[in-house]
Amino acid sequence: MVATPIGNKWDITLRALQTLQSVDWIAAEDTRHSQKLLNFYGIDAKLISYHDHNEMGMAGKLAGKIQGGESVALISDAGTPLISDPGYRLMQACVAENIPIHIIPGPSSVIAALAISGLPPIPFHFVGFLPQKGRSNKLLEWQKLEATIMFFESPMRLVESLQKCLDVFGDVDAAIARELTKTFEEMQRGKLSTLIAHYTAHEPRGEVTVLIDNSHPISTSATDLDGMLKKAMEFMTVKDAVETVSHEAKLPKRQVYKRALELQKEMHGEAE
């Protein structure tokens, strides 16, 4: 298993180059993309396509080649294979057949983003790509984890996803890593509300990694929250009260809104 650059072609180890030069086959996610890297380093190798759509069948075939005495290197389009890339089934096939697996370590966009984010590095929880459907439910699951939450996101959905994060995690510290190691590398840091405002005004492009600081448990007690909401709801609408209190208490809007509705019912009951 060989790690390849995540953007800058020079970010590759000598051992990786030596391995790619010496193996019989290179299993690549996108052979056309990988061929450019091999051409850059003058590596003449036999490429074989290995991606999400053919992984089920190719895993066994590649394991068979290895058992037949041939050597295979697995690479992805960028970074370390298996990290939101195909390869897991091939690893399973090799383990099942007691085929030795060797790692040629190198770049990882996840570790690179975490290292320069300025957020707590341990523990962290990487979840791959945020699902297109059921995102709010997934975020609510991860809100229970006291860790830095990391996920990949499409630039087209970034602002919407950040807004959902604000609703769930509150206005916590966060970071956005974009196009790491490339010409237009960017790392934006700040509160979620600040990042939402930034990317609403500046349309993001390229590959995006989102990091959310959920390492500190919410300390506002239920009694404090009730008091803040009751005071705010005396002269604000429920919506405005939730907005104000969630920001001041650094609590998820969803949690504050639910409690505000409960208090509203209680207050109306007392009035009757």
PDB file of C-alpha atoms in Angstrom:
ATOM      1  CA  MET A   1       0.000   0.000   0.000  1.00  0.00           C
ATOM      2  CA  VAL A   2       1.656   3.191  -1.214  1.00  0.00           C
ATOM      3  CA  ALA A   3       0.780   6.773  -0.224  1.00  0.00           C
ATOM      4  CA  THR A   4       1.010   9.343  -3.024  1.00  0.00           C
ATOM      5  CA  PRO A   5       0.944  13.179  -3.025  1.00  0.00           C
ATOM      6  CA  ILE A   6      -2.274  14.941  -2.041  1.00  0.00           C
ATOM      7  CA  GLY A   7      -1.579  17.853  -4.375  1.00  0.00           C
ATOM      8  CA  ASN A   8       2.097  18.717  -4.753  1.00  0.00           C
ATOM      9  CA  LYS A   9       3.888  16.109  -6.883  1.00  0.00           C
ATOM     10  CA  TRP A  10       7.124  16.571  -4.904  1.00  0.00           C
ATOM     11  CA  ASP A  11       5.483  15.238  -1.724  1.00  0.00           C
ATOM     12  CA  ILE A  12       6.411  11.597  -2.254  1.00  0.00           C
ATOM     13  CA  THR A  13       8.949   9.440  -0.452  1.00  0.00           C
ATOM     14  CA  LEU A  14      12.006   7.823  -2.010  1.00  0.00           C
ATOM     15  CA  ARG A  15      10.730   4.455  -0.816  1.00  0.00           C
ATOM     16  CA  ALA A  16       7.403   5.035  -2.594  1.00  0.00           C
ATOM     17  CA  LEU A  17       9.206   5.804  -5.862  1.00  0.00           C
ATOM     18  CA  GLN A  18      11.406   2.744  -5.474  1.00  0.00           C
ATOM     19  CA  THR A  19       8.371   0.556  -4.805  1.00  0.00           C
ATOM     20  CA  LEU A  20       6.333   1.871  -7.740  1.00  0.00           C
ATOM     21  CA  GLN A  21       9.323   1.353 -10.016  1.00  0.00           C
ATOM     22  CA  SER A  22       9.850  -2.263  -8.937  1.00  0.00           C
ATOM     23  CA  VAL A  23       6.378  -3.832  -8.669  1.00  0.00           C
ATOM     24  CA  ASP A  24       4.743  -5.862 -11.432  1.00  0.00           C
ATOM     25  CA  TRP A  25       1.394  -4.075 -11.192  1.00  0.00           C
ATOM     26  CA  ILE A  26       0.074  -0.777  -9.838  1.00  0.00           C
ATOM     27  CA  ALA A  27      -3.600  -0.848  -8.894  1.00  0.00           C
ATOM     28  CA  ALA A  28      -4.889   2.714  -9.275  1.00  0.00           C
ATOM     29  CA  GLU A  29      -8.226   4.376  -8.593  1.00  0.00           C
ATOM     30  CA  ASP A  30      -8.002   6.454 -11.798  1.00  0.00           C
ATOM     31  CA  THR A  31      -5.311   5.153 -14.154  1.00  0.00           C
ATOM     32  CA  ARG A  32      -5.277   8.340 -16.241  1.00  0.00           C
ATOM     33  CA  HIS A  33      -4.701  10.486 -13.164  1.00  0.00           C
ATOM     34  CA  SER A  34      -2.018   8.168 -11.773  1.00  0.00           C
ATOM     35  CA  GLN A  35      -0.251   7.929 -15.126  1.00  0.00           C
ATOM     36  CA  LYS A  36       0.558  11.649 -14.907  1.00  0.00           C
ATOM     37  CA  LEU A  37       2.364  11.112 -11.586  1.00  0.00           C
ATOM     38  CA  LEU A  38       4.263   8.105 -12.947  1.00  0.00           C
ATOM     39  CA  ASN A  39       5.252  10.028 -16.077  1.00  0.00           C
ATOM     40  CA  PHE A  40       6.495  12.924 -13.915  1.00  0.00           C
ATOM     41  CA  TYR A  41       8.932  10.554 -12.203  1.00  0.00           C
ATOM     42  CA  GLY A  42       9.749   8.517 -15.305  1.00  0.00           C
ATOM     43  CA  ILE A  43       8.201   5.329 -13.952  1.00  0.00           C
ATOM     44  CA  ASP A  44       7.189   2.765 -16.560  1.00  0.00           C
ATOM     45  CA  ALA A  45       4.717   0.414 -14.914  1.00  0.00           C
ATOM     46  CA  LYS A  46       1.670  -1.675 -15.738  1.00  0.00           C
ATOM     47  CA  LEU A  47      -1.451   0.002 -14.379  1.00  0.00           C
ATOM     48  CA  ILE A  48      -4.660  -1.802 -13.539  1.00  0.00           C
ATOM     49  CA  SER A  49      -7.920  -0.045 -12.675  1.00  0.00           C
ATOM     50  CA  TYR A  50      -9.192  -0.550  -9.124  1.00  0.00           C
ATOM     51  CA  HIS A  51     -12.095   1.635  -7.986  1.00  0.00           C
ATOM     52  CA  ASP A  52     -15.411   1.607  -6.121  1.00  0.00           C
ATOM     53  CA  HIS A  53     -17.353   0.128  -9.038  1.00  0.00           C
ATOM     54  CA  ASN A  54     -15.094  -2.880  -9.689  1.00  0.00           C
ATOM     55  CA  GLU A  55     -13.606  -3.417  -6.221  1.00  0.00           C
ATOM     56  CA  MET A  56     -15.709  -6.491  -5.444  1.00  0.00           C
ATOM     57  CA  GLY A  57     -14.339  -8.455  -8.408  1.00  0.00           C
ATOM     58  CA  MET A  58     -10.862  -6.941  -8.640  1.00  0.00           C
ATOM     59  CA  ALA A  59      -9.923  -7.630  -5.019  1.00  0.00           C
ATOM     60  CA  GLY A  60      -9.905 -11.378  -5.621  1.00  0.00           C
ATOM     61  CA  LYS A  61      -8.133 -11.052  -8.967  1.00  0.00           C
ATOM     62  CA  LEU A  62      -5.329  -8.958  -7.499  1.00  0.00           C
ATOM     63  CA  ALA A  63      -4.967 -11.344  -4.557  1.00  0.00           C
ATOM     64  CA  GLY A  64      -4.677 -14.136  -7.125  1.00  0.00           C
ATOM     65  CA  LYS A  65      -1.882 -12.314  -8.966  1.00  0.00           C
ATOM     66  CA  ILE A  66       0.035 -11.957  -5.705  1.00  0.00           C
ATOM     67  CA  GLN A  67      -0.438 -15.634  -4.886  1.00  0.00           C
ATOM     68  CA  GLY A  68       0.884 -16.372  -8.377  1.00  0.00           C
ATOM     69  CA  GLY A  69       4.172 -14.660  -7.522  1.00  0.00           C
ATOM     70  CA  GLU A  70       3.520 -11.166  -8.868  1.00  0.00           C
ATOM     71  CA  SER A  71       3.816  -7.983  -6.802  1.00  0.00           C
ATOM     72  CA  VAL A  72       1.085  -5.330  -6.616  1.00  0.00           C
ATOM     73  CA  ALA A  73       1.161  -1.763  -5.320  1.00  0.00           C
ATOM     74  CA  LEU A  74      -2.128  -0.126  -4.383  1.00  0.00           C
ATOM     75  CA  ILE A  75      -2.407   3.648  -4.762  1.00  0.00           C
ATOM     76  CA  SER A  76      -5.284   6.125  -4.680  1.00  0.00           C
ATOM     77  CA  ASP A  77      -5.735   9.376  -6.584  1.00  0.00           C
ATOM     78  CA  ALA A  78      -4.242  11.279  -3.652  1.00  0.00           C
ATOM     79  CA  GLY A  79      -2.869  10.457  -0.224  1.00  0.00           C
ATOM     80  CA  THR A  80      -3.043   7.184   1.647  1.00  0.00           C
ATOM     81  CA  PRO A  81      -5.295   4.440   0.204  1.00  0.00           C
ATOM     82  CA  LEU A  82      -8.464   3.380   2.067  1.00  0.00           C
ATOM     83  CA  ILE A  83      -8.987   6.799   3.690  1.00  0.00           C
ATOM     84  CA  SER A  84     -12.265   7.572   1.885  1.00  0.00           C
ATOM     85  CA  ASP A  85     -10.791   5.664  -1.068  1.00  0.00           C
ATOM     86  CA  PRO A  86     -11.119   2.059  -2.307  1.00  0.00           C
ATOM     87  CA  GLY A  87      -8.833  -0.699  -1.042  1.00  0.00           C
ATOM     88  CA  TYR A  88     -10.526  -2.173   2.012  1.00  0.00           C
ATOM     89  CA  ARG A  89     -11.799  -5.260   0.179  1.00  0.00           C
ATOM     90  CA  LEU A  90      -8.342  -5.936  -1.244  1.00  0.00           C
ATOM     91  CA  MET A  91      -6.895  -5.749   2.269  1.00  0.00           C
ATOM     92  CA  GLN A  92      -9.595  -8.161   3.446  1.00  0.00           C
ATOM     93  CA  ALA A  93      -8.793 -10.578   0.614  1.00  0.00           C
ATOM     94  CA  CYS A  94      -5.076 -10.480   1.410  1.00  0.00           C
ATOM     95  CA  VAL A  95      -5.648 -10.994   5.130  1.00  0.00           C
ATOM     96  CA  ALA A  96      -7.971 -13.927   4.424  1.00  0.00           C
ATOM     97  CA  GLU A  97      -5.285 -15.580   2.263  1.00  0.00           C
ATOM     98  CA  ASN A  98      -2.432 -14.724   4.674  1.00  0.00           C
ATOM     99  CA  ILE A  99      -0.808 -12.542   1.995  1.00  0.00           C
ATOM    100  CA  PRO A 100       1.778 -10.156   3.524  1.00  0.00           C
ATOM    101  CA  ILE A 101       0.796  -6.468   3.316  1.00  0.00           C
ATOM    102  CA  HIS A 102       3.396  -3.716   3.531  1.00  0.00           C
ATOM    103  CA  ILE A 103       2.706  -0.020   4.062  1.00  0.00           C
ATOM    104  CA  ILE A 104       4.748   2.665   2.321  1.00  0.00           C
ATOM    105  CA  PRO A 105       3.629   5.642   4.439  1.00  0.00           C
ATOM    106  CA  GLY A 106       3.360   9.190   3.236  1.00  0.00           C
ATOM    107  CA  PRO A 107       0.897  12.043   2.713  1.00  0.00           C
ATOM    108  CA  SER A 108      -2.572  12.086   4.267  1.00  0.00           C
ATOM    109  CA  SER A 109      -4.923  15.035   3.806  1.00  0.00           C
ATOM    110  CA  VAL A 110      -6.623  14.184   7.114  1.00  0.00           C
ATOM    111  CA  ILE A 111      -3.448  14.347   9.205  1.00  0.00           C
ATOM    112  CA  ALA A 112      -2.155  17.372   7.270  1.00  0.00           C
ATOM    113  CA  ALA A 113      -5.357  19.337   7.946  1.00  0.00           C
ATOM    114  CA  LEU A 114      -5.463  18.333  11.607  1.00  0.00           C
ATOM    115  CA  ALA A 115      -1.803  19.244  12.140  1.00  0.00           C
ATOM    116  CA  ILE A 116      -2.200  22.869  11.017  1.00  0.00           C
ATOM    117  CA  SER A 117      -5.801  23.467  12.129  1.00  0.00           C
ATOM    118  CA  GLY A 118      -4.952  24.851  15.556  1.00  0.00           C
ATOM    119  CA  LEU A 119      -7.665  22.605  17.053  1.00  0.00           C
ATOM    120  CA  PRO A 120      -7.111  19.850  19.666  1.00  0.00           C
ATOM    121  CA  PRO A 121      -5.451  16.955  17.806  1.00  0.00           C
ATOM    122  CA  ILE A 122      -6.337  14.177  20.253  1.00  0.00           C
ATOM    123  CA  PRO A 123      -8.861  12.706  20.202  1.00  0.00           C
ATOM    124  CA  PHE A 124     -10.136  13.323  16.708  1.00  0.00           C
ATOM    125  CA  HIS A 125     -12.937  11.578  14.840  1.00  0.00           C
ATOM    126  CA  PHE A 126     -12.754  11.400  11.039  1.00  0.00           C
ATOM    127  CA  VAL A 127     -16.003  10.428   9.333  1.00  0.00           C
ATOM    128  CA  GLY A 128     -15.133  10.632   5.632  1.00  0.00           C
ATOM    129  CA  PHE A 129     -17.571  12.496   3.415  1.00  0.00           C
ATOM    130  CA  LEU A 130     -20.608  14.009   5.092  1.00  0.00           C
ATOM    131  CA  PRO A 131     -23.637  12.137   3.683  1.00  0.00           C
ATOM    132  CA  GLN A 132     -25.910  14.067   1.319  1.00  0.00           C
ATOM    133  CA  LYS A 133     -28.997  12.762   3.106  1.00  0.00           C
ATOM    134  CA  GLY A 134     -29.534  12.657   6.852  1.00  0.00           C
ATOM    135  CA  ARG A 135     -26.685  15.058   7.584  1.00  0.00           C
ATOM    136  CA  SER A 136     -28.376  16.602  10.617  1.00  0.00           C
ATOM    137  CA  ASN A 137     -28.959  13.188  12.204  1.00  0.00           C
ATOM    138  CA  LYS A 138     -25.330  12.206  11.649  1.00  0.00           C
ATOM    139  CA  LEU A 139     -24.106  15.462  13.162  1.00  0.00           C
ATOM    140  CA  LEU A 140     -26.314  14.875  16.198  1.00  0.00           C
ATOM    141  CA  GLU A 141     -24.669  11.464  16.656  1.00  0.00           C
ATOM    142  CA  TRP A 142     -21.199  13.000  16.462  1.00  0.00           C
ATOM    143  CA  GLN A 143     -22.166  15.829  18.829  1.00  0.00           C
ATOM    144  CA  LYS A 144     -21.974  13.268  21.640  1.00  0.00           C
ATOM    145  CA  LEU A 145     -18.264  12.705  20.936  1.00  0.00           C
ATOM    146  CA  GLU A 146     -15.825  14.887  22.869  1.00  0.00           C
ATOM    147  CA  ALA A 147     -13.326  15.204  20.037  1.00  0.00           C
ATOM    148  CA  THR A 148     -12.318  17.252  17.034  1.00  0.00           C
ATOM    149  CA  ILE A 149     -14.768  16.153  14.330  1.00  0.00           C
ATOM    150  CA  MET A 150     -13.404  15.974  10.785  1.00  0.00           C
ATOM    151  CA  PHE A 151     -15.099  15.370   7.462  1.00  0.00           C
ATOM    152  CA  PHE A 152     -14.719  16.009   3.741  1.00  0.00           C
ATOM    153  CA  GLU A 153     -17.275  18.205   1.998  1.00  0.00           C
ATOM    154  CA  SER A 154     -18.077  19.468  -1.477  1.00  0.00           C
ATOM    155  CA  PRO A 155     -17.424  23.212  -1.909  1.00  0.00           C
ATOM    156  CA  MET A 156     -20.980  23.550  -3.260  1.00  0.00           C
ATOM    157  CA  ARG A 157     -22.457  22.264   0.010  1.00  0.00           C
ATOM    158  CA  LEU A 158     -19.938  23.815   2.404  1.00  0.00           C
ATOM    159  CA  VAL A 159     -21.992  26.785   3.648  1.00  0.00           C
ATOM    160  CA  GLU A 160     -25.113  24.668   4.103  1.00  0.00           C
ATOM    161  CA  SER A 161     -23.163  22.029   6.034  1.00  0.00           C
ATOM    162  CA  LEU A 162     -21.480  24.634   8.219  1.00  0.00           C
ATOM    163  CA  GLN A 163     -24.913  26.051   9.060  1.00  0.00           C
ATOM    164  CA  LYS A 164     -26.082  22.582  10.100  1.00  0.00           C
ATOM    165  CA  CYS A 165     -22.933  22.249  12.231  1.00  0.00           C
ATOM    166  CA  LEU A 166     -23.739  25.578  13.890  1.00  0.00           C
ATOM    167  CA  ASP A 167     -27.257  24.345  14.698  1.00  0.00           C
ATOM    168  CA  VAL A 168     -25.910  21.141  16.256  1.00  0.00           C
ATOM    169  CA  PHE A 169     -22.579  22.068  17.881  1.00  0.00           C
ATOM    170  CA  GLY A 170     -23.195  25.716  18.645  1.00  0.00           C
ATOM    171  CA  ASP A 171     -20.840  28.531  17.665  1.00  0.00           C
ATOM    172  CA  VAL A 172     -17.644  26.600  18.417  1.00  0.00           C
ATOM    173  CA  ASP A 173     -14.154  26.967  16.986  1.00  0.00           C
ATOM    174  CA  ALA A 174     -13.648  25.363  13.603  1.00  0.00           C
ATOM    175  CA  ALA A 175     -11.243  25.279  10.669  1.00  0.00           C
ATOM    176  CA  ILE A 176     -11.555  24.790   6.933  1.00  0.00           C
ATOM    177  CA  ALA A 177      -8.627  23.287   5.030  1.00  0.00           C
ATOM    178  CA  ARG A 178      -8.800  23.800   1.275  1.00  0.00           C
ATOM    179  CA  GLU A 179      -6.489  22.681  -1.538  1.00  0.00           C
ATOM    180  CA  LEU A 180      -3.709  21.658   0.864  1.00  0.00           C
ATOM    181  CA  THR A 181      -0.187  21.562  -0.659  1.00  0.00           C
ATOM    182  CA  LYS A 182      -1.502  23.096  -3.904  1.00  0.00           C
ATOM    183  CA  THR A 183      -0.939  26.595  -5.289  1.00  0.00           C
ATOM    184  CA  PHE A 184      -4.050  28.065  -3.654  1.00  0.00           C
ATOM    185  CA  GLU A 185      -3.721  26.293  -0.309  1.00  0.00           C
ATOM    186  CA  GLU A 186      -5.941  27.857   2.351  1.00  0.00           C
ATOM    187  CA  MET A 187      -6.651  27.336   6.040  1.00  0.00           C
ATOM    188  CA  GLN A 188      -9.443  29.433   7.522  1.00  0.00           C
ATOM    189  CA  ARG A 189      -9.931  29.378  11.298  1.00  0.00           C
ATOM    190  CA  GLY A 190     -12.613  30.904  13.501  1.00  0.00           C
ATOM    191  CA  LYS A 191     -16.055  30.446  15.000  1.00  0.00           C
ATOM    192  CA  LEU A 192     -18.553  28.608  12.827  1.00  0.00           C
ATOM    193  CA  SER A 193     -20.577  31.798  12.380  1.00  0.00           C
ATOM    194  CA  THR A 194     -17.463  33.609  11.133  1.00  0.00           C
ATOM    195  CA  LEU A 195     -16.636  30.850   8.661  1.00  0.00           C
ATOM    196  CA  ILE A 196     -20.205  30.813   7.373  1.00  0.00           C
ATOM    197  CA  ALA A 197     -20.021  34.543   6.740  1.00  0.00           C
ATOM    198  CA  HIS A 198     -16.641  34.189   5.017  1.00  0.00           C
ATOM    199  CA  TYR A 199     -17.672  31.435   2.615  1.00  0.00           C
ATOM    200  CA  THR A 200     -21.028  33.067   1.928  1.00  0.00           C
ATOM    201  CA  ALA A 201     -19.084  36.083   0.669  1.00  0.00           C
ATOM    202  CA  HIS A 202     -16.245  34.087  -0.935  1.00  0.00           C
ATOM    203  CA  GLU A 203     -17.381  31.050  -2.882  1.00  0.00           C
ATOM    204  CA  PRO A 204     -15.099  28.105  -2.009  1.00  0.00           C
ATOM    205  CA  ARG A 205     -13.459  25.947  -4.651  1.00  0.00           C
ATOM    206  CA  GLY A 206     -11.495  22.734  -4.605  1.00  0.00           C
ATOM    207  CA  GLU A 207     -11.210  19.961  -2.070  1.00  0.00           C
ATOM    208  CA  VAL A 208     -12.407  20.892   1.418  1.00  0.00           C
ATOM    209  CA  THR A 209     -11.773  19.356   4.840  1.00  0.00           C
ATOM    210  CA  VAL A 210     -13.927  20.607   7.728  1.00  0.00           C
ATOM    211  CA  LEU A 211     -12.767  20.438  11.345  1.00  0.00           C
ATOM    212  CA  ILE A 212     -15.081  21.146  14.311  1.00  0.00           C
ATOM    213  CA  ASP A 213     -13.806  21.576  17.876  1.00  0.00           C
ATOM    214  CA  ASN A 214     -16.216  19.450  19.900  1.00  0.00           C
ATOM    215  CA  SER A 215     -13.550  18.563  22.472  1.00  0.00           C
ATOM    216  CA  HIS A 216     -15.114  20.484  25.368  1.00  0.00           C
ATOM    217  CA  PRO A 217     -18.360  19.260  26.929  1.00  0.00           C
ATOM    218  CA  ILE A 218     -21.122  21.845  27.114  1.00  0.00           C
ATOM    219  CA  SER A 219     -21.007  23.262  30.634  1.00  0.00           C
ATOM    220  CA  THR A 220     -24.187  25.369  30.737  1.00  0.00           C
ATOM    221  CA  SER A 221     -26.555  23.687  33.216  1.00  0.00           C
ATOM    222  CA  ALA A 222     -30.239  23.107  32.559  1.00  0.00           C
ATOM    223  CA  THR A 223     -31.081  25.665  35.258  1.00  0.00           C
ATOM    224  CA  ASP A 224     -28.847  28.314  33.659  1.00  0.00           C
ATOM    225  CA  LEU A 225     -30.358  27.636  30.245  1.00  0.00           C
ATOM    226  CA  ASP A 226     -33.916  27.951  31.536  1.00  0.00           C
ATOM    227  CA  GLY A 227     -33.087  31.239  33.233  1.00  0.00           C
ATOM    228  CA  MET A 228     -31.453  32.685  30.128  1.00  0.00           C
ATOM    229  CA  LEU A 229     -34.366  31.610  27.927  1.00  0.00           C
ATOM    230  CA  LYS A 230     -37.068  32.930  30.274  1.00  0.00           C
ATOM    231  CA  LYS A 231     -35.344  36.299  30.503  1.00  0.00           C
ATOM    232  CA  ALA A 232     -34.868  36.547  26.742  1.00  0.00           C
ATOM    233  CA  MET A 233     -38.431  35.418  25.952  1.00  0.00           C
ATOM    234  CA  GLU A 234     -39.880  38.228  28.081  1.00  0.00           C
ATOM    235  CA  PHE A 235     -39.082  40.739  25.344  1.00  0.00           C
ATOM    236  CA  MET A 236     -38.095  38.603  22.302  1.00  0.00           C
ATOM    237  CA  THR A 237     -39.791  36.171  19.986  1.00  0.00           C
ATOM    238  CA  VAL A 238     -38.927  32.515  20.517  1.00  0.00           C
ATOM    239  CA  LYS A 239     -36.813  32.550  17.365  1.00  0.00           C
ATOM    240  CA  ASP A 240     -34.787  35.601  18.452  1.00  0.00           C
ATOM    241  CA  ALA A 241     -34.448  34.266  22.000  1.00  0.00           C
ATOM    242  CA  VAL A 242     -33.079  30.966  20.708  1.00  0.00           C
ATOM    243  CA  GLU A 243     -30.639  32.796  18.450  1.00  0.00           C
ATOM    244  CA  THR A 244     -29.379  34.981  21.298  1.00  0.00           C
ATOM    245  CA  VAL A 245     -29.167  32.291  23.983  1.00  0.00           C
ATOM    246  CA  SER A 246     -27.552  29.659  21.763  1.00  0.00           C
ATOM    247  CA  HIS A 247     -24.859  32.181  20.843  1.00  0.00           C
ATOM    248  CA  GLU A 248     -24.251  33.341  24.439  1.00  0.00           C
ATOM    249  CA  ALA A 249     -24.310  29.832  25.937  1.00  0.00           C
ATOM    250  CA  LYS A 250     -22.466  28.283  22.970  1.00  0.00           C
ATOM    251  CA  LEU A 251     -25.169  25.645  22.764  1.00  0.00           C
ATOM    252  CA  PRO A 252     -26.643  23.992  19.648  1.00  0.00           C
ATOM    253  CA  LYS A 253     -29.700  25.862  18.344  1.00  0.00           C
ATOM    254  CA  ARG A 254     -31.642  22.636  18.044  1.00  0.00           C
ATOM    255  CA  GLN A 255     -31.193  21.933  21.777  1.00  0.00           C
ATOM    256  CA  VAL A 256     -32.052  25.498  22.811  1.00  0.00           C
ATOM    257  CA  TYR A 257     -35.102  25.638  20.518  1.00  0.00           C
ATOM    258  CA  LYS A 258     -36.493  22.397  21.916  1.00  0.00           C
ATOM    259  CA  ARG A 259     -36.172  23.688  25.476  1.00  0.00           C
ATOM    260  CA  ALA A 260     -37.643  27.077  24.505  1.00  0.00           C
ATOM    261  CA  LEU A 261     -40.805  25.405  23.185  1.00  0.00           C
ATOM    262  CA  GLU A 262     -41.093  23.358  26.380  1.00  0.00           C
ATOM    263  CA  LEU A 263     -40.734  26.478  28.522  1.00  0.00           C
ATOM    264  CA  GLN A 264     -43.248  28.331  26.370  1.00  0.00           C
ATOM    265  CA  LYS A 265     -45.841  25.618  27.018  1.00  0.00           C
ATOM    266  CA  GLU A 266     -45.061  25.665  30.747  1.00  0.00           C
ATOM    267  CA  MET A 267     -45.362  29.447  30.894  1.00  0.00           C
ATOM    268  CA  HIS A 268     -48.689  29.399  29.034  1.00  0.00           C
ATOM    269  CA  GLY A 269     -49.960  26.692  31.380  1.00  0.00           C
ATOM    270  CA  GLU A 270     -49.078  28.782  34.430  1.00  0.00           C
ATOM    271  CA  ALA A 271     -50.785  31.813  32.884  1.00  0.00           C
ATOM    272  CA  GLU A 272     -54.016  29.836  32.445  1.00  0.00           C
TER     273      GLU A 272
END
